[in-house]
Short mmCIF file of N, CA and C in Angstrom, two decimals:
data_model
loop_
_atom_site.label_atom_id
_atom_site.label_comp_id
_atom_site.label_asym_id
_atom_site.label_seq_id
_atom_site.Cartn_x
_atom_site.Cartn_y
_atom_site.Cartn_z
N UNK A 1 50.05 145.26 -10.00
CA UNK A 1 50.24 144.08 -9.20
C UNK A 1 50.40 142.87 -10.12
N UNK A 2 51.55 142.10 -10.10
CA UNK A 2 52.03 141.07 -10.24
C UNK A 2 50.94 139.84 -10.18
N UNK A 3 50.11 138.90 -11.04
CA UNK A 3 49.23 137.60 -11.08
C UNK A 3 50.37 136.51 -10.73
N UNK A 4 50.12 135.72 -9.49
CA UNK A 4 50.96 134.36 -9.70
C UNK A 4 50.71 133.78 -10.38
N UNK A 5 51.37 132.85 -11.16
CA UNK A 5 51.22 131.92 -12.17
C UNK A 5 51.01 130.48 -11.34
N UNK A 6 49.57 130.60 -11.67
CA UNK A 6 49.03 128.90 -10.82
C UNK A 6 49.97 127.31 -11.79
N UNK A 7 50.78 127.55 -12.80
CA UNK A 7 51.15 126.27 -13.24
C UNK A 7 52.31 126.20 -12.37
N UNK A 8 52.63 127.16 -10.87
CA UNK A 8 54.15 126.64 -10.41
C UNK A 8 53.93 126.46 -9.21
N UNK A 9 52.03 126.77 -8.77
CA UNK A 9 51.97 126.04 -7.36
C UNK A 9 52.35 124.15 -7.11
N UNK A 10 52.75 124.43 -5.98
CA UNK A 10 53.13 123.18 -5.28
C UNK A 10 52.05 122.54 -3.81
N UNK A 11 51.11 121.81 -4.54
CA UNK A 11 50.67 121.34 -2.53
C UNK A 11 51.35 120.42 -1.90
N UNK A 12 51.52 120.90 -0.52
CA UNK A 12 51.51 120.04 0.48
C UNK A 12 50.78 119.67 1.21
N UNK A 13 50.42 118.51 1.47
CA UNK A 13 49.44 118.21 2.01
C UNK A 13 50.17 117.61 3.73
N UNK A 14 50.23 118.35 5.10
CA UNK A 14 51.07 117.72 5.86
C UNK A 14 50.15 117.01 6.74
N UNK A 15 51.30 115.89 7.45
CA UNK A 15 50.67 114.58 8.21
C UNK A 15 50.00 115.23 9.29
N UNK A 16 49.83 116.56 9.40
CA UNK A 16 48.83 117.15 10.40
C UNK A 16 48.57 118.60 10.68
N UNK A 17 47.62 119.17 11.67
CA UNK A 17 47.46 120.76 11.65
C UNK A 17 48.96 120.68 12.74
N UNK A 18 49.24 120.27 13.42
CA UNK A 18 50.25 120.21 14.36
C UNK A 18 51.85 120.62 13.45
N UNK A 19 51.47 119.53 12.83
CA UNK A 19 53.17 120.04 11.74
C UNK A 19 53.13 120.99 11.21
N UNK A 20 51.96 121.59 10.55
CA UNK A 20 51.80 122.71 9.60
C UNK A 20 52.03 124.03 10.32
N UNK A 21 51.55 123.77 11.69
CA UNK A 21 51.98 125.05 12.36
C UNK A 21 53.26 125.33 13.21
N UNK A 22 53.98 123.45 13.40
CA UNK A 22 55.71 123.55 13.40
C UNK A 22 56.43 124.05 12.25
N UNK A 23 56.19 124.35 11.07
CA UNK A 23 56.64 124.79 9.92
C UNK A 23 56.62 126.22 10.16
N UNK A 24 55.12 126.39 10.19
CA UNK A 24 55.01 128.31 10.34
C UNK A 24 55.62 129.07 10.77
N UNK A 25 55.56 128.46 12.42
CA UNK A 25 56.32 129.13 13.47
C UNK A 25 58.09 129.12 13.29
N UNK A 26 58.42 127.73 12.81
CA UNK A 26 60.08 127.60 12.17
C UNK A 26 59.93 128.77 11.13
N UNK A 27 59.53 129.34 10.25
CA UNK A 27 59.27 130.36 9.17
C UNK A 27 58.81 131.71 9.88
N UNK A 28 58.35 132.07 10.83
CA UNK A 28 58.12 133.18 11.47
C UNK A 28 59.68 133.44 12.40
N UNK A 29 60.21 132.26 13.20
CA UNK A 29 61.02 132.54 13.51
C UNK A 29 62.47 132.53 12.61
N UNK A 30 62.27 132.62 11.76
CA UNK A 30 63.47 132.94 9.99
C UNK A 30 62.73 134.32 9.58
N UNK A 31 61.77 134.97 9.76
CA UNK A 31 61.34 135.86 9.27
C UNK A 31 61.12 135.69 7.95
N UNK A 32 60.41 134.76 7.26
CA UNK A 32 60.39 134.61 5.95
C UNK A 32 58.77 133.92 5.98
N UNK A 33 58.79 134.03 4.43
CA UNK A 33 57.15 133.93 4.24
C UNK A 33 57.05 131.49 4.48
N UNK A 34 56.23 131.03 4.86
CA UNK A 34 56.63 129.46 4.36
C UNK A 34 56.83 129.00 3.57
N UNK A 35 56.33 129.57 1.91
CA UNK A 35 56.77 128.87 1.37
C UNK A 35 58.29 128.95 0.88
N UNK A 36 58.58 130.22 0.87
CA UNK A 36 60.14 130.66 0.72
C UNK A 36 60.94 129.66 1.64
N UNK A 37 60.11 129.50 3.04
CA UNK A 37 61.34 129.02 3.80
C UNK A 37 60.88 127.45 3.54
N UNK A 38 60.20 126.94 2.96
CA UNK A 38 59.98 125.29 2.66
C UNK A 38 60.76 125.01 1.42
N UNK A 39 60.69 126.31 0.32
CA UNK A 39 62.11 126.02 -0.54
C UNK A 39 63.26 126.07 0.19
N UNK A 40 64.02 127.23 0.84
CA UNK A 40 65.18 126.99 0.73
C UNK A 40 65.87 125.38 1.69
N UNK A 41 64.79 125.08 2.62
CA UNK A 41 65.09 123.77 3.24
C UNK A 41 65.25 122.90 2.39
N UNK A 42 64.10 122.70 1.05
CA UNK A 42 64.08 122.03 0.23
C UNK A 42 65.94 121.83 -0.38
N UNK A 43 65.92 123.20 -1.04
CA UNK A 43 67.12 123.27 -1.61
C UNK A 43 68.16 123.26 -1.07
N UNK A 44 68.55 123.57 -0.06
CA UNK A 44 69.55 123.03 0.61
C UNK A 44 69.70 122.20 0.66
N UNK A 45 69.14 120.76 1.50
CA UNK A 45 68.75 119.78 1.18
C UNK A 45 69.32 119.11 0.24
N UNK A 46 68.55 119.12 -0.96
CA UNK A 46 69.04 119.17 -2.51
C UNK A 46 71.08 119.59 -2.48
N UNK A 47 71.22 120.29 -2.18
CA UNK A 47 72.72 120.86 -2.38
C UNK A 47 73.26 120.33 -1.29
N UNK A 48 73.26 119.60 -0.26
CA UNK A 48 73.57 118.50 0.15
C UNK A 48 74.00 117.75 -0.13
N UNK A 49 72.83 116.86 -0.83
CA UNK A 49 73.39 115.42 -1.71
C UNK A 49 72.81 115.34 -3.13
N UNK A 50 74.06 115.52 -3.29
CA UNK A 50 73.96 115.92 -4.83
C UNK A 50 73.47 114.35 -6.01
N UNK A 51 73.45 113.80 -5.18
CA UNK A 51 72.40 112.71 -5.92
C UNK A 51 71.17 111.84 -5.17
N UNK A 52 69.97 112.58 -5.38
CA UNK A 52 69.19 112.06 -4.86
C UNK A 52 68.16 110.85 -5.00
N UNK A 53 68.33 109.87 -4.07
CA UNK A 53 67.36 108.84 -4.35
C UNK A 53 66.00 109.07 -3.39
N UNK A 54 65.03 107.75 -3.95
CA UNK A 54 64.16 108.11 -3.32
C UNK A 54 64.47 107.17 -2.12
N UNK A 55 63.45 107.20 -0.69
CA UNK A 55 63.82 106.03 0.00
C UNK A 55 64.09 104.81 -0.08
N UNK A 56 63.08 104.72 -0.90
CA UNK A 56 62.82 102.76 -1.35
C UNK A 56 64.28 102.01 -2.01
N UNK A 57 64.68 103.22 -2.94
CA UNK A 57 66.09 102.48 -3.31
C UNK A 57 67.21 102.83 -2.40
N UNK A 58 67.24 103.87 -1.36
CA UNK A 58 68.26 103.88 -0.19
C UNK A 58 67.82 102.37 0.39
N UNK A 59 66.67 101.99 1.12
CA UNK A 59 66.11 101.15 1.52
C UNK A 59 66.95 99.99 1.05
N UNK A 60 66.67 99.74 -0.26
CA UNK A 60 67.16 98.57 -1.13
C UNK A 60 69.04 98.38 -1.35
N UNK A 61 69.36 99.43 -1.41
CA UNK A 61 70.20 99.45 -1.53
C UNK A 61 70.99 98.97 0.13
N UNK A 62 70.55 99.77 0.74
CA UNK A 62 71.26 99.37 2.14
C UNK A 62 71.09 97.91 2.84
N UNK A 63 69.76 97.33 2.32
CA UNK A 63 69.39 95.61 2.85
C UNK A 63 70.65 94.78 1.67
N UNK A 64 71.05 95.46 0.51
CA UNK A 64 71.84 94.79 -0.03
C UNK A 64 73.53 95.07 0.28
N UNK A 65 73.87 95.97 1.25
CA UNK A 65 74.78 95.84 1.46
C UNK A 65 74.96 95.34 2.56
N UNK A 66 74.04 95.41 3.59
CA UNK A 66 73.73 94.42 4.84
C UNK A 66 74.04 92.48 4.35
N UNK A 67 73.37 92.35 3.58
CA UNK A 67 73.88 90.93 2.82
C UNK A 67 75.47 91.13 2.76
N UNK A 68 75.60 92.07 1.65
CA UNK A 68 77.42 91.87 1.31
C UNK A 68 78.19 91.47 2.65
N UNK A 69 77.52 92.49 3.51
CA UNK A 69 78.71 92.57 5.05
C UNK A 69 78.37 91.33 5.42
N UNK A 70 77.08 90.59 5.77
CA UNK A 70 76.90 89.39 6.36
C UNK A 70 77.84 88.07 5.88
N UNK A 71 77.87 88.27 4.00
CA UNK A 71 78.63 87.32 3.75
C UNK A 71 80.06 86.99 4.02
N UNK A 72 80.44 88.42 3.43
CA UNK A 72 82.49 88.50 4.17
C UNK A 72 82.26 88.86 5.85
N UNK A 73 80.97 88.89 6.48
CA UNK A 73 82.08 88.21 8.00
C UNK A 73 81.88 86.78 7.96
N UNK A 74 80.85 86.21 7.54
CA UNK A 74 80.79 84.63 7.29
C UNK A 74 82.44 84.23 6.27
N UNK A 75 82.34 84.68 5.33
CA UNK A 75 84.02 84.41 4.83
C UNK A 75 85.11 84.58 5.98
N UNK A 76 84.94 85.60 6.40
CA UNK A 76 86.53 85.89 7.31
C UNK A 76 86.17 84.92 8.03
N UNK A 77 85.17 84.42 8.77
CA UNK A 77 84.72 83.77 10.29
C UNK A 77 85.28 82.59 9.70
N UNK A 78 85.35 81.54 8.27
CA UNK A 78 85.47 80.91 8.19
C UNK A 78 87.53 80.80 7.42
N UNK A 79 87.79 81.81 7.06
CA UNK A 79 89.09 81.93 6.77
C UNK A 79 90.22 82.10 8.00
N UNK A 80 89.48 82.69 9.24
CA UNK A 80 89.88 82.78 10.16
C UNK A 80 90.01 81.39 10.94
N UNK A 81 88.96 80.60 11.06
CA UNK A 81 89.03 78.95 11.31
C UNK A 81 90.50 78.33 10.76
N UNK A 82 90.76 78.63 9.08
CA UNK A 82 91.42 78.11 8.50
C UNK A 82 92.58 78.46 9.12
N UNK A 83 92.92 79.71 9.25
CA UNK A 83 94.41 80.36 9.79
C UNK A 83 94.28 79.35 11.12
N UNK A 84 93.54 79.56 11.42
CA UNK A 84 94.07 78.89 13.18
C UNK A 84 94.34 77.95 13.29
N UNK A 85 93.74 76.53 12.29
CA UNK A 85 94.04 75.51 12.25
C UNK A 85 95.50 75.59 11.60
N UNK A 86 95.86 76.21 10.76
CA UNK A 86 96.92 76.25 9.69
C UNK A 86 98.07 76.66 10.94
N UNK A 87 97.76 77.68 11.76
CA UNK A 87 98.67 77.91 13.24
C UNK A 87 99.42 77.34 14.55
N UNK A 88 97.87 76.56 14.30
CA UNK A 88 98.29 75.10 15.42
C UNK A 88 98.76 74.28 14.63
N UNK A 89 98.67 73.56 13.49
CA UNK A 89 99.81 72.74 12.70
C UNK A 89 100.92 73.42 12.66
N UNK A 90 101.42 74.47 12.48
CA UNK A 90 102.46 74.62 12.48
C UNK A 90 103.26 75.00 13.56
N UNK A 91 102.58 74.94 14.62
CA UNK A 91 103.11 75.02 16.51
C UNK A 91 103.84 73.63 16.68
N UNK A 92 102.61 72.79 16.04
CA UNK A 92 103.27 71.01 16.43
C UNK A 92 104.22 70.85 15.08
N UNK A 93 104.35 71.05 14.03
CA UNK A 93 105.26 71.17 13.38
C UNK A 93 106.85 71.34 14.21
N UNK A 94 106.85 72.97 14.24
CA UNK A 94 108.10 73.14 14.80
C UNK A 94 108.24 72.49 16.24
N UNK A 95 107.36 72.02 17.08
CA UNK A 95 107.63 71.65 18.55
C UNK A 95 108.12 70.10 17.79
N UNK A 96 107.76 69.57 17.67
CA UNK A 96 108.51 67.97 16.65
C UNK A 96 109.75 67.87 17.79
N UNK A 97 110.46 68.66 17.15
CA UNK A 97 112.26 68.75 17.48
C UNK A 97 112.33 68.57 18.82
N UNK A 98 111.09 68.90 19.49
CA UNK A 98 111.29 69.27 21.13
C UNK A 98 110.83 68.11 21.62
N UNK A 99 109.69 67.66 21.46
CA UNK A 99 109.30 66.36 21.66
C UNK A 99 109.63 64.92 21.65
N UNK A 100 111.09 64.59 20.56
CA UNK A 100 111.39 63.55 20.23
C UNK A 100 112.79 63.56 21.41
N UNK A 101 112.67 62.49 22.08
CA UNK A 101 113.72 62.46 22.84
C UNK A 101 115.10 61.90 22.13
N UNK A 102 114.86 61.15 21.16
CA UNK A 102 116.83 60.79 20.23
C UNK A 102 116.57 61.62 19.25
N UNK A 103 116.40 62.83 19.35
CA UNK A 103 116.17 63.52 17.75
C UNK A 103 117.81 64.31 17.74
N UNK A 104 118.43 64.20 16.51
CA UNK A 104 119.05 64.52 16.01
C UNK A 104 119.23 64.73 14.99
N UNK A 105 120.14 66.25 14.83
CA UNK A 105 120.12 67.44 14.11
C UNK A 105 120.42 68.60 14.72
N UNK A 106 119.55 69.43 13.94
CA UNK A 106 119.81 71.07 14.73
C UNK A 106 118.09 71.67 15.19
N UNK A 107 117.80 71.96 16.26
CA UNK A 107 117.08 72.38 16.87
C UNK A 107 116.44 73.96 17.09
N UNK A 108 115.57 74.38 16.49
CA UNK A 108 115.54 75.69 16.08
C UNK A 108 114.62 76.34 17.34
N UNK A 109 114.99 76.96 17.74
CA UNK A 109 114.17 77.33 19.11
C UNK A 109 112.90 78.69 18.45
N UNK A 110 111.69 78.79 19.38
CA UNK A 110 110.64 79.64 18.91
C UNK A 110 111.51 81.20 18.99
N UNK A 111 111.73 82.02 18.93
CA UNK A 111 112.08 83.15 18.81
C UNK A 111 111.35 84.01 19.51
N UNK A 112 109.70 83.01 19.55
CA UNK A 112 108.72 83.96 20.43
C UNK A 112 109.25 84.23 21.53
N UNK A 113 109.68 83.23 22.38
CA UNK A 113 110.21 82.74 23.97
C UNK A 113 111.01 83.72 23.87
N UNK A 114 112.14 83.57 22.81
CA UNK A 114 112.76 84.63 23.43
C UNK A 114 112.80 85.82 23.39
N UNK A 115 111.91 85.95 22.59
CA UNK A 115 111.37 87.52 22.22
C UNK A 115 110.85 88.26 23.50
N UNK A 116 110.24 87.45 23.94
CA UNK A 116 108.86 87.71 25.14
C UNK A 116 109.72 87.79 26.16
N UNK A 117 110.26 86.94 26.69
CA UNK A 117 111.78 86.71 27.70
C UNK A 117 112.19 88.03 27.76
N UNK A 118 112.94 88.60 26.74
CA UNK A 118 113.56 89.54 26.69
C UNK A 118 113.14 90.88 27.10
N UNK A 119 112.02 91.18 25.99
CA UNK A 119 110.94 92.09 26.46
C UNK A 119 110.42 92.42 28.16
N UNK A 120 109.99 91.12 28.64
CA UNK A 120 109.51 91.32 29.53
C UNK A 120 110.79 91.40 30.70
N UNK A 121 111.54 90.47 30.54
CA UNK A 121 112.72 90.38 31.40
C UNK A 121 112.27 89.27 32.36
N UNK A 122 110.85 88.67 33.16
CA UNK A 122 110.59 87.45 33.73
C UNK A 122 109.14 87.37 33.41
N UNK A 123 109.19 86.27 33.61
CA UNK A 123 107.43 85.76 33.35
C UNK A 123 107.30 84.33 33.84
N UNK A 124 105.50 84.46 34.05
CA UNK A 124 105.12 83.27 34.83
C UNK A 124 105.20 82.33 33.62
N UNK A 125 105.22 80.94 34.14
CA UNK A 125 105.13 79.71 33.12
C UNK A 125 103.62 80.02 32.46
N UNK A 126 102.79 80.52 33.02
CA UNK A 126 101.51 80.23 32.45
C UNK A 126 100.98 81.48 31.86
N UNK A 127 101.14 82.78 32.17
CA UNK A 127 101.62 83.61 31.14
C UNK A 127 102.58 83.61 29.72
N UNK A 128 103.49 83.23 29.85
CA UNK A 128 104.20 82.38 28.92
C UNK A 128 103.43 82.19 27.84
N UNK A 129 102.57 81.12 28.12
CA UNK A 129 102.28 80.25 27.41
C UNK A 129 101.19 81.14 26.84
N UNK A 130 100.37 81.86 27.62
CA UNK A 130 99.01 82.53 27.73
C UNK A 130 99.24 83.73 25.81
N UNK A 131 100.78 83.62 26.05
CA UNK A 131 101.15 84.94 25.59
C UNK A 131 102.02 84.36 23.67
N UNK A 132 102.15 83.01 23.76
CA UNK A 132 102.42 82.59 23.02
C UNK A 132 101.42 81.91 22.22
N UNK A 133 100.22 82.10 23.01
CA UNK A 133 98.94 81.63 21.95
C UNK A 133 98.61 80.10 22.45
N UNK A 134 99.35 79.67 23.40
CA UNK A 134 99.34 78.12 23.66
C UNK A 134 98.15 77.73 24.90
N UNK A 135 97.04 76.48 24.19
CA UNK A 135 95.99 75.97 25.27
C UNK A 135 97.15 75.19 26.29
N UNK A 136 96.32 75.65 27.80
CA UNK A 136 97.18 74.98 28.22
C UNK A 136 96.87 73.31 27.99
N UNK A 137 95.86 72.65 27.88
CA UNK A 137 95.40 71.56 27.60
C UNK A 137 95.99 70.79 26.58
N UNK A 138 96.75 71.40 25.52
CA UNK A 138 97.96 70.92 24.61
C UNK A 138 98.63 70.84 25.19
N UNK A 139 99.09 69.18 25.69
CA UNK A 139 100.41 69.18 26.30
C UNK A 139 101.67 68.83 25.20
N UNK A 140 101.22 68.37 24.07
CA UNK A 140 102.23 68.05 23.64
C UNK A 140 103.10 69.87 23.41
N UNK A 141 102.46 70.61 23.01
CA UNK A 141 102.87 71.92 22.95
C UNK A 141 103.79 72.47 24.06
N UNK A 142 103.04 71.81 25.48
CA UNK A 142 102.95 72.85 26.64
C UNK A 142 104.41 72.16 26.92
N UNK A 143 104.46 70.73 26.65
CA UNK A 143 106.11 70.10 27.28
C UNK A 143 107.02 70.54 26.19
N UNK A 144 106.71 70.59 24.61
CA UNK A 144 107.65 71.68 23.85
C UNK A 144 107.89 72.96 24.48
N UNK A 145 107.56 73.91 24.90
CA UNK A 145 108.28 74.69 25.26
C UNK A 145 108.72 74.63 26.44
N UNK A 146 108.37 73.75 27.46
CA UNK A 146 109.10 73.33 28.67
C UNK A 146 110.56 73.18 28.18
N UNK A 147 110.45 71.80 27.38
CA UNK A 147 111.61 71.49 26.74
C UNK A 147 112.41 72.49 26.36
N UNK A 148 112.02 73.14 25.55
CA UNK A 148 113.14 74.93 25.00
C UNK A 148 113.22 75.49 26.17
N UNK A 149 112.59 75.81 27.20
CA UNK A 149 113.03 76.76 28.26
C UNK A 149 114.56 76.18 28.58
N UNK A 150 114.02 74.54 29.02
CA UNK A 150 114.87 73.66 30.02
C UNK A 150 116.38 73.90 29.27
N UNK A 151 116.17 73.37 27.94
CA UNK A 151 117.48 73.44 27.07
C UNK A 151 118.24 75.27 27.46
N UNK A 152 117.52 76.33 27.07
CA UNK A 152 117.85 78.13 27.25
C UNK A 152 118.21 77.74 28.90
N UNK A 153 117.96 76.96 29.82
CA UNK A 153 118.27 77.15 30.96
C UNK A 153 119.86 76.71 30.97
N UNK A 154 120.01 75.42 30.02
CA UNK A 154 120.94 74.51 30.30
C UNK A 154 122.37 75.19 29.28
N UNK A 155 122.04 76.38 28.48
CA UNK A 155 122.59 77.01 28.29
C UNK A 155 123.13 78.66 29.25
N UNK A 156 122.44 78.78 29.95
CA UNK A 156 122.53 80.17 31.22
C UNK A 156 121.76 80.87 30.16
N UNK A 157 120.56 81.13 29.25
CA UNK A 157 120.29 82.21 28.62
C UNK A 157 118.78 82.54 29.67
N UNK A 158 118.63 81.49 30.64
CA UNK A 158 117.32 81.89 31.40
C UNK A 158 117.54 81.41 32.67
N UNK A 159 116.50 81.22 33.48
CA UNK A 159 116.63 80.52 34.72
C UNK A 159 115.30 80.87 35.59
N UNK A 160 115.26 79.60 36.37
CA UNK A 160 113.50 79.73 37.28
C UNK A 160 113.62 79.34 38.44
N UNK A 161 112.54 79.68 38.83
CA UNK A 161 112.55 79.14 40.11
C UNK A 161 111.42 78.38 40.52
N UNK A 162 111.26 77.70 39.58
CA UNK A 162 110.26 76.46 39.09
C UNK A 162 108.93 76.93 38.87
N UNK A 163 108.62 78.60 38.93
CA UNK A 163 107.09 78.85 38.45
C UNK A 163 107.51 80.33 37.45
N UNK A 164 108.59 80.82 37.62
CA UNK A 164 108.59 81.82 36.93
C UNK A 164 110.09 81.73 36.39
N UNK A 165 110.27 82.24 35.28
CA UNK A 165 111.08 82.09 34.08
C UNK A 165 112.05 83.81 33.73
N UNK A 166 113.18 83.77 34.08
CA UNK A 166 113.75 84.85 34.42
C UNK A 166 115.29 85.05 33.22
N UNK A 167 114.61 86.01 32.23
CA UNK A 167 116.24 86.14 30.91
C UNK A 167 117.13 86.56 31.75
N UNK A 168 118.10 85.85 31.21
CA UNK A 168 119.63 86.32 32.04
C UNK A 168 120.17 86.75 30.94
N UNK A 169 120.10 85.70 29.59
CA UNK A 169 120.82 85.78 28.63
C UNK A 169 122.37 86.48 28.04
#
């Protein structure tokens, strides 16, 4: 008969008689002795993730990537501000042309309008607008594209019936 070698025992000491005998019975129902079956859980385990930390630095590690994420949505939240402002300047930018009643030159119409026009084939004025990104509370905006409809009307490329906006083009 074979002496175990006491320098390769391992104790466990578990958080109760309750667990110790959820182990057993998990090991009776494997047909294997416990400690065999507390290694191979072990080792599996182990062959899992092939680099193991302990909690404290998962812990640490994860409150520090919780920071990272907090900061870039605070960046985007605030780069995103920037775009929008940078969006609406450039709405009243191009509406300019539409707004000035002696303006002369050449007049570049949104492409959205007629994009959307087309696509859809009719739409409400306030969809329209809903759909072009426009508050309705911007009027200087809201009479720019009045203005471009009116002009696409005064060409036959649209036509209404004073609430809805219909491509003929």
């Amino acid at each position: 008969m074979v002496k175990p070698d006491r320098s390769r025992y391992v104790h466990v000491y578990m958080p109760s008689d309750a667990d110790k005998a959820r182990w057993a019975e998990m090991a009776a129902n494997a047909k294997t002795p416990l400690s065999k079956w507390v290694i191979e859980i072990v080792e599996s385990t182990l062959a899992e993730n092939d680099e193991f930390r302990p909690r404290r630095e998962m812990v640490k590690e994860l409150d520090s990537l919780k920071a990272d994420i907090k900061a870039l949505r605070d960046e985007l939240r605030q780069k995103n501000i920037v775009l929008e402002r940078y969006e609406y300047e450039l709405k009243h930018f191009r509406s300019q042309a539409f707004l000035e009643d002696n303006f002369k030159g050449t007049r570049r119409y949104a492409k959205e309008i007629v994009d959307i026009l087309k696509a859809r084939g009719h739409l409400d004025s306030y969809k329209l607008l809903e759909e072009l990104g426009i508050d309705l509370r911007d009027s200087d905006l809201v009479k720019a594209v009045t203005n471009q409809l009116e002009e696409l009307e005064g060409y036959k490329l649209v036509k209404t019936d004073g609430r809805t906006w219909t491509w003929i083009g």
